[in-house]
Tab-separated table of C-alpha atoms and ligand atoms in Angstrom:
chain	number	residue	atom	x	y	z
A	1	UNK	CA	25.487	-21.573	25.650
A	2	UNK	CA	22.944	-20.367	23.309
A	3	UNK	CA	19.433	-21.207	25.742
A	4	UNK	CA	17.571	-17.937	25.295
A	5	UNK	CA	14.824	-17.395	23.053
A	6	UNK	CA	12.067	-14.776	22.059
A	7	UNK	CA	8.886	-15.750	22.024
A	8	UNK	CA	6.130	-13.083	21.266
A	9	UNK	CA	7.478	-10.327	23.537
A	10	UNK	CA	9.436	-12.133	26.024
A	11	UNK	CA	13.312	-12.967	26.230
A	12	UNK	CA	13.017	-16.520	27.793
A	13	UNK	CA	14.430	-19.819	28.301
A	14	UNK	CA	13.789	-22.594	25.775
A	15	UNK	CA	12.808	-24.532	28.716
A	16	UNK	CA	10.010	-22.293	29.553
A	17	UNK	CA	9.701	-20.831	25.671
A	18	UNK	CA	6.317	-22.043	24.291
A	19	UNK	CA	3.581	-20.965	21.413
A	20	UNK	CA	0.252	-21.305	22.013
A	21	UNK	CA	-2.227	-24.593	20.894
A	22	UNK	CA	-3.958	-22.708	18.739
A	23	UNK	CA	-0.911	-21.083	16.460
A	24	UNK	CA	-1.717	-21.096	12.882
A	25	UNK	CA	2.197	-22.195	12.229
A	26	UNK	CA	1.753	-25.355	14.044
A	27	UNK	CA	-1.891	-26.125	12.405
A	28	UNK	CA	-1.295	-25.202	9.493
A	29	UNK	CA	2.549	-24.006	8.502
A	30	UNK	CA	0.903	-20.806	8.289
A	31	UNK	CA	3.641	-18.979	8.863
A	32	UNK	CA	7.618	-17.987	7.288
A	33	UNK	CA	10.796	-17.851	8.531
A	34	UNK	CA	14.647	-16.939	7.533
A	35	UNK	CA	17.888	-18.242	9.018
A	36	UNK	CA	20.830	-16.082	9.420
A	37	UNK	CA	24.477	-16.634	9.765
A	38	UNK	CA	26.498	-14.825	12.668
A	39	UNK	CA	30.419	-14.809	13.055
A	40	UNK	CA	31.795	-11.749	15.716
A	41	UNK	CA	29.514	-8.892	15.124
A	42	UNK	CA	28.509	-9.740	11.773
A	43	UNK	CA	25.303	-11.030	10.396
A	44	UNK	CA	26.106	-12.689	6.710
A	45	UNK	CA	23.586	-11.183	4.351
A	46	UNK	CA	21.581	-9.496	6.799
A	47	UNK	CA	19.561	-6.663	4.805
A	48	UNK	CA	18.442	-9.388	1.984
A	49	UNK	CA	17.112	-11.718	4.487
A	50	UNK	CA	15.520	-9.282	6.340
A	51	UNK	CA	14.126	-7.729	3.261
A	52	UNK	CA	12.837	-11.350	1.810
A	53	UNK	CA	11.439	-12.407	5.505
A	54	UNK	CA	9.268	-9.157	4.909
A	55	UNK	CA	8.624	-10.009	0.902
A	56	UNK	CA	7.603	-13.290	2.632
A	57	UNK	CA	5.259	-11.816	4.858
A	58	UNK	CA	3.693	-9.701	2.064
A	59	UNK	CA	3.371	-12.570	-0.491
A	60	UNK	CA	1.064	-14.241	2.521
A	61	UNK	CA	-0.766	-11.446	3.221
A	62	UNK	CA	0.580	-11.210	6.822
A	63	UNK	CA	0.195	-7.862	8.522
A	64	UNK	CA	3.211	-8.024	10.706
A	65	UNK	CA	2.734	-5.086	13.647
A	66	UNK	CA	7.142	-4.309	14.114
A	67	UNK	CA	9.226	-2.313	11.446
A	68	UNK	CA	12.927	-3.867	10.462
A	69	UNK	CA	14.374	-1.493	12.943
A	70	UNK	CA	12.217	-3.158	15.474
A	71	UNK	CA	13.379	-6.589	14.896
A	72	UNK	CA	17.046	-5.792	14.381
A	73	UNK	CA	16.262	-4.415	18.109
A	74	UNK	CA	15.453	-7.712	19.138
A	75	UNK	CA	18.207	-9.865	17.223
A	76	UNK	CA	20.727	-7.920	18.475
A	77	UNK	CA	19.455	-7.654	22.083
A	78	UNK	CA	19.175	-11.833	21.776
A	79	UNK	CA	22.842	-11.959	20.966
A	80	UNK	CA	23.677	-10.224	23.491
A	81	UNK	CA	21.871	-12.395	26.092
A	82	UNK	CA	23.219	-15.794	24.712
A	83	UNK	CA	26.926	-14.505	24.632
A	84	UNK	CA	27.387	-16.184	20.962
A	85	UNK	CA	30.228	-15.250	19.066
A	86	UNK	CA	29.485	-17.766	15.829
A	87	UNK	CA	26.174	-19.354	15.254
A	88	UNK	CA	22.609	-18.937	13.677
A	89	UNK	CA	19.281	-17.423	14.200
A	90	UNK	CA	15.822	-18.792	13.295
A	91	UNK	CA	13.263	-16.146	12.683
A	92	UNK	CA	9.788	-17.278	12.289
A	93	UNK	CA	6.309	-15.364	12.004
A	94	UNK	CA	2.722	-16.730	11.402
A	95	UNK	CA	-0.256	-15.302	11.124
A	96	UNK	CA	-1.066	-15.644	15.050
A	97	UNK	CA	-3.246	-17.457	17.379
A	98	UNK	CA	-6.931	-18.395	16.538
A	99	UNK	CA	-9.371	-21.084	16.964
A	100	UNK	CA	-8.688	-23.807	13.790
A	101	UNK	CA	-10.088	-22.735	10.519
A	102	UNK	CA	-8.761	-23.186	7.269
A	103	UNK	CA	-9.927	-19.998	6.183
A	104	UNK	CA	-7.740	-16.082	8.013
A	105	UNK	CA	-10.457	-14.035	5.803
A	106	UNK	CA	-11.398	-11.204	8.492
A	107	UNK	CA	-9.038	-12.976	10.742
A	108	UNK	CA	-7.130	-10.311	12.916
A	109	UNK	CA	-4.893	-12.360	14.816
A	110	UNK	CA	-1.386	-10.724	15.955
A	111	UNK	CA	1.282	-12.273	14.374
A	112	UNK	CA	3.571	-13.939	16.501
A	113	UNK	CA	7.424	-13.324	16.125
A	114	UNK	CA	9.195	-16.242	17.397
A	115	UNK	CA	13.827	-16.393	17.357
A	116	UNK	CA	16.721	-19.110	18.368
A	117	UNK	CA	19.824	-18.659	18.185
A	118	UNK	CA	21.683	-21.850	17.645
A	119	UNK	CA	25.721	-21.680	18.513
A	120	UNK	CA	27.839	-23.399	16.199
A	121	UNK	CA	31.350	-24.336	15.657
A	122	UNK	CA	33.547	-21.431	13.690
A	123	UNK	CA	33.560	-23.660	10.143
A	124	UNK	CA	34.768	-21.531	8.238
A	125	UNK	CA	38.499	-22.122	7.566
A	126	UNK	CA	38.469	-25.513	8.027
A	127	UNK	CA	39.512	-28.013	4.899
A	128	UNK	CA	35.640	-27.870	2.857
A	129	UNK	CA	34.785	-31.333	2.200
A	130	UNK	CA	33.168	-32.269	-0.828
A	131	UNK	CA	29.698	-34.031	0.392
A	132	UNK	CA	27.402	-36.622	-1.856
A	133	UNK	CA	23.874	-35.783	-3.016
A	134	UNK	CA	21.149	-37.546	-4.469
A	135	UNK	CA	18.081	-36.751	-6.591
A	136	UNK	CA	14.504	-36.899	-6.200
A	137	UNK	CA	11.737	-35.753	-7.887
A	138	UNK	CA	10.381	-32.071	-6.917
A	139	UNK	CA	6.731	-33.159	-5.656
A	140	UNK	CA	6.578	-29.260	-3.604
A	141	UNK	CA	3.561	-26.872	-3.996
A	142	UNK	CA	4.044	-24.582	-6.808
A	143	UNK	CA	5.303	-21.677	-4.619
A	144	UNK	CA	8.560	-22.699	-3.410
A	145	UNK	CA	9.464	-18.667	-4.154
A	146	UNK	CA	7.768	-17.821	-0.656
A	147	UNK	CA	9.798	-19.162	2.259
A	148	UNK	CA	7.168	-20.819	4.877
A	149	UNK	CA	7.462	-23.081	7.358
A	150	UNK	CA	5.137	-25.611	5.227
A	151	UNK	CA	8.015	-27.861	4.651
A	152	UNK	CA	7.196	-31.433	4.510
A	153	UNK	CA	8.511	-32.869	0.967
A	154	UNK	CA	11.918	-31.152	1.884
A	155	UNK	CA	11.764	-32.797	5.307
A	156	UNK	CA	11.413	-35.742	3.289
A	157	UNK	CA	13.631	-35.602	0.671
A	158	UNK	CA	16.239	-34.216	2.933
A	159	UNK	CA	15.549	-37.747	5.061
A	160	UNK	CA	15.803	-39.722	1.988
A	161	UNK	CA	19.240	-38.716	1.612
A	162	UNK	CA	20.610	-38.597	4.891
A	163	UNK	CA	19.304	-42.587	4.833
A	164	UNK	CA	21.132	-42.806	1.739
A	165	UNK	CA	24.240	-42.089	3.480
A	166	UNK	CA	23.811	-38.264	1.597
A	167	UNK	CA	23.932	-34.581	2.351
A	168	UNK	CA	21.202	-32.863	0.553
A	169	UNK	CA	18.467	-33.992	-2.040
A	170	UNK	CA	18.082	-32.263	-5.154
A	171	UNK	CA	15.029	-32.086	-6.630
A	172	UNK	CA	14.140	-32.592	-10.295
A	173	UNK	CA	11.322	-31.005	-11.860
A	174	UNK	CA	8.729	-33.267	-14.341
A	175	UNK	CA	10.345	-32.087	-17.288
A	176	UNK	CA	14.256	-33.349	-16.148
A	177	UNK	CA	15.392	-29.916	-14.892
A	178	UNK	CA	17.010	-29.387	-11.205
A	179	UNK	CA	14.940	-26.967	-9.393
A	180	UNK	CA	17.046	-26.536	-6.316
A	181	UNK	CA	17.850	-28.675	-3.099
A	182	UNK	CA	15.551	-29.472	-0.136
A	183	UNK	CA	17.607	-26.451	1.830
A	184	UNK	CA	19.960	-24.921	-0.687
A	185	UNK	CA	20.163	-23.512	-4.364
A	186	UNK	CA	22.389	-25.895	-7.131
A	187	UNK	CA	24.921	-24.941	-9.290
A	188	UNK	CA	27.091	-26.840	-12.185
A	189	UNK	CA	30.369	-25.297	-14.041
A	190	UNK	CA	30.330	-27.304	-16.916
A	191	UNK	CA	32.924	-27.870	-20.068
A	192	UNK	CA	33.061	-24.116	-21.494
A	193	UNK	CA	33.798	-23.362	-17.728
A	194	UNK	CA	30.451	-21.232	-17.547
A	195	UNK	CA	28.955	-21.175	-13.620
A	196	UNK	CA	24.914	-22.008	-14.499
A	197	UNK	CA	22.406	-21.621	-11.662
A	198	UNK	CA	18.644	-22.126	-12.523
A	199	UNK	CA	16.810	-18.515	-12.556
A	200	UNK	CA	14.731	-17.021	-10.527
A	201	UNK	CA	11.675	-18.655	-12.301
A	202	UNK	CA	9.162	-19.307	-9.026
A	203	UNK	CA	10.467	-22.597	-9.219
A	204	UNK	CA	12.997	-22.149	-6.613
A	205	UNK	CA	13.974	-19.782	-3.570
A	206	UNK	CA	15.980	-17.078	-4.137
A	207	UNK	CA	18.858	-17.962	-1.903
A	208	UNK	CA	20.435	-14.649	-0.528
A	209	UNK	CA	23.687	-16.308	-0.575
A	210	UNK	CA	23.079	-17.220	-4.154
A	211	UNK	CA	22.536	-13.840	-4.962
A	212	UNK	CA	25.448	-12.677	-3.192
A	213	UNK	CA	27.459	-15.505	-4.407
A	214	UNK	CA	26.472	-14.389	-8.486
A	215	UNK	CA	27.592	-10.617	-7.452
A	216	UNK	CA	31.108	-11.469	-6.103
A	217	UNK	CA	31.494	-13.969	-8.942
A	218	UNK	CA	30.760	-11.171	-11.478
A	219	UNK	CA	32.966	-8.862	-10.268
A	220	UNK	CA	35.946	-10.867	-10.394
A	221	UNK	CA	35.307	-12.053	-14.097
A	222	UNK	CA	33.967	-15.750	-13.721
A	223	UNK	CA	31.266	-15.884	-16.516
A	224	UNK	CA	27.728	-16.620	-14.626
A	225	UNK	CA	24.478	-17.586	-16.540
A	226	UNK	CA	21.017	-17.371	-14.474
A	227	UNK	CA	19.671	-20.448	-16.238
A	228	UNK	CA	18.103	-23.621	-15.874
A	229	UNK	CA	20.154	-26.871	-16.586
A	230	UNK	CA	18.933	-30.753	-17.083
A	231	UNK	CA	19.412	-33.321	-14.549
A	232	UNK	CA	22.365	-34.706	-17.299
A	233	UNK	CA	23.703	-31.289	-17.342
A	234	UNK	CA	24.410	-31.533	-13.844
A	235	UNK	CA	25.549	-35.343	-14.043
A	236	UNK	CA	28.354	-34.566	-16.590
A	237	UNK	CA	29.533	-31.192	-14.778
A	238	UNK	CA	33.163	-30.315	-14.346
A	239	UNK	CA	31.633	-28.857	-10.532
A	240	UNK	CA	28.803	-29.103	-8.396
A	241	UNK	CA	28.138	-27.286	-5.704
A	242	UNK	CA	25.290	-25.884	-3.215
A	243	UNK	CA	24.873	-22.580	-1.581
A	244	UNK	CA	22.576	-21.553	1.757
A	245	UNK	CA	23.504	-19.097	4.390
A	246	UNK	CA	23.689	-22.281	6.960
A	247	UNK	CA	26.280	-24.308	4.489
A	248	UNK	CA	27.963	-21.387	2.492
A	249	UNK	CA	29.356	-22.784	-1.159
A	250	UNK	CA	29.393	-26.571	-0.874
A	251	UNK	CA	30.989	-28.811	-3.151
A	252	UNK	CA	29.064	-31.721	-4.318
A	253	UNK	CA	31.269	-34.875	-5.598
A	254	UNK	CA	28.556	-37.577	-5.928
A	255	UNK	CA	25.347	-37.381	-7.321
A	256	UNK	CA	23.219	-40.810	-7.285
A	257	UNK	CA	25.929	-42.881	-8.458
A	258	UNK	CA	27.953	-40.723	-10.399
A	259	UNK	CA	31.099	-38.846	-9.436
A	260	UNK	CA	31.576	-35.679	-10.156
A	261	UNK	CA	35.356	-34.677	-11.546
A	262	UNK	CA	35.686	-38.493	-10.581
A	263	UNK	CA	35.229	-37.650	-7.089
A	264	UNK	CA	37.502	-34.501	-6.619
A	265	UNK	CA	36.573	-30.828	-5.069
A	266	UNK	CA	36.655	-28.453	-7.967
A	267	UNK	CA	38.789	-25.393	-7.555
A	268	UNK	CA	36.340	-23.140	-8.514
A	269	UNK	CA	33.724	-24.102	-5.778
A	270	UNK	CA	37.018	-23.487	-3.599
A	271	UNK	CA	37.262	-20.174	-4.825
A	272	UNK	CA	33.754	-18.953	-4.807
A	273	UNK	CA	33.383	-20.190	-1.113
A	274	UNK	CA	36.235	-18.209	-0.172
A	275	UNK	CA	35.737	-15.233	-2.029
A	276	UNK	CA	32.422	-15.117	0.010
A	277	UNK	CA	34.138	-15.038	3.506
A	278	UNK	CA	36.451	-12.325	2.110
A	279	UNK	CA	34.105	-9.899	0.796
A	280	UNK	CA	32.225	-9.846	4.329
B	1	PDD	N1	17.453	-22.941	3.719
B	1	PDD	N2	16.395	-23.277	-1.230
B	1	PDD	C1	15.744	-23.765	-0.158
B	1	PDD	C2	14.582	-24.673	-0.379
B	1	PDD	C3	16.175	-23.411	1.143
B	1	PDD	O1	15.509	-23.882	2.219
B	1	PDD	C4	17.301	-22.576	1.302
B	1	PDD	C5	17.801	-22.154	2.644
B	1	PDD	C6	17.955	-22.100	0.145
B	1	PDD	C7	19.144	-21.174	0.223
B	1	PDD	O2	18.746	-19.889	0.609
B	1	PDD	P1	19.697	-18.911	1.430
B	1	PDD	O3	20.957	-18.801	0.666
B	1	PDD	O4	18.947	-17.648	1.471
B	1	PDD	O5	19.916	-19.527	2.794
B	1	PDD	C8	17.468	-22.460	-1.097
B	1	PDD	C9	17.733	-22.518	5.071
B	1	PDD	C10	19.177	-22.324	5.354
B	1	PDD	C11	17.021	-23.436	6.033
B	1	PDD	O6	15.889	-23.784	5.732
B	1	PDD	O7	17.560	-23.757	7.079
């Protein structure tokens, strides 16, 4: 059971694990956060999310007191506690505790490191099913590059299509272009069998698993272009698929209405999700 969580300092029991009234994450979403995989010993991607939660920090202007050797101190001593062999942690920092005001200018509040683990089934090998998505237009603040906590159109859009009977919304940006998903980064193979996922423009988040995802793809040949592709693009695709270090590569086989490969997993999203369990 995974019930132990670290709250500013203290190891403690989500029963008794609380922030304070006056956080600046829960006023305001003034705050970021990562989300790591964990399977036996071995954190998925662990030095780029580390490296973005403290790019994060810095594009925010948050003076955050520990050093990454700190912190992996902490993670590892919280895995320990909860006795999880596969699951997740949830990382968050904001800017600290202080009366409500818009403004943090000469604010020196302590940020406040907050972690959960979540346990999870051991996914991995089983059969990958290919899920449906729908789209929605991408109404976000025009930093979706820095990964806060400020998350409300994705809570929404990622609502919309769970009520639509779908896994993940994909926005689309006002000129017809797919940014990215409410939690994930998007990706077509289309008719010349080239792999497309939209650059990193500020427009989206750089996934860490997409990054990984384009190495190990390179390496063994496929042909990837960092580029962004229409809405249409994406509807007449040989492949869809989504990556994020909670879902891995995902294969997308609906989109609105339309069925992608009339409905089928492509064998290349196969092969890119696997390739990503056997290079860890
Ligand atoms: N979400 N884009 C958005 C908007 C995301 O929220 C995420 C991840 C990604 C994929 O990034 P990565 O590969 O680094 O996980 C892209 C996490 C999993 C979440 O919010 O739970």
């Amino acid at each position: 059971m995974a019930n132990i969580s670290y709250v500013d300092g203290i190891y403690c029991n989500n029963q008794n694990a609380a922030i304070h009234i006056n956080d600046r994450g829960y006023h305001f979403g003034d705050a970021v956060y990562e989300v790591i995989l964990f399977n036996n010993g071995v954190f998925y991607d662990y030095d780029g999310h580390i490296n973005r939660l403290f790019n994060s920090l810095k594009s925010i202007d948050i003076k955050f007191h520990l050093s990454q050797q700190q912190l992996k101190i902490i993670i590892k001593n919280l895995f320990k506690l909860n006795r999880v062999n596969f699951g997740s942690i949830y990382i968050q920092v904001s800017r600290g505790v202080a009366d409500r005001n818009h403004s943090y200018f000469n604010l020196n509040s302590k940020p406040v490191l907050t972690m959960i683990i979540s346990k999870k089934k051991n996914n991995i090998h089983d059969y990958v099913k290919g899920v449906k998505a729908i789209t929605i237009s991408d109404n976000r603040w025009s930093r979706p590059d820095i990964k806060t906590t400020q998350l409300l159109p994705n809570v929404m859009a990622k609502t919309f299509a769970n009520k639509k009977n779908a896994y993940e919304g994909i926005f689309i940006d006002h000129e017809g272009y797919v940014t990215e998903g409410s939690s994930s980064n998007i990706w077509i193979i289309n008719n010349n069998e080239e792999i497309l996922t939209r650059e990193i423009d500020g427009k989206i988040l750089s996934g860490i698993t997409r990054k990984t995802i384009t190495k190990f793809a390179k390496n063994n040949n496929y042909k990837i272009l960092e580029k962004k592709f229409t809405k249409d693009e994406m509807l007449e695709a040989k492949e869809v698929f989504l990556t994020s270090a909670s879902s891995f590569v995902k294969p997308i086989v609906k989109i609105d209405n339309v069925k992608i490969n009339n409905g089928v997993i492509g064998k290349n999203s196969i092969e890119l999700r696997n390739l990503y369990f056997q290079n860890f």
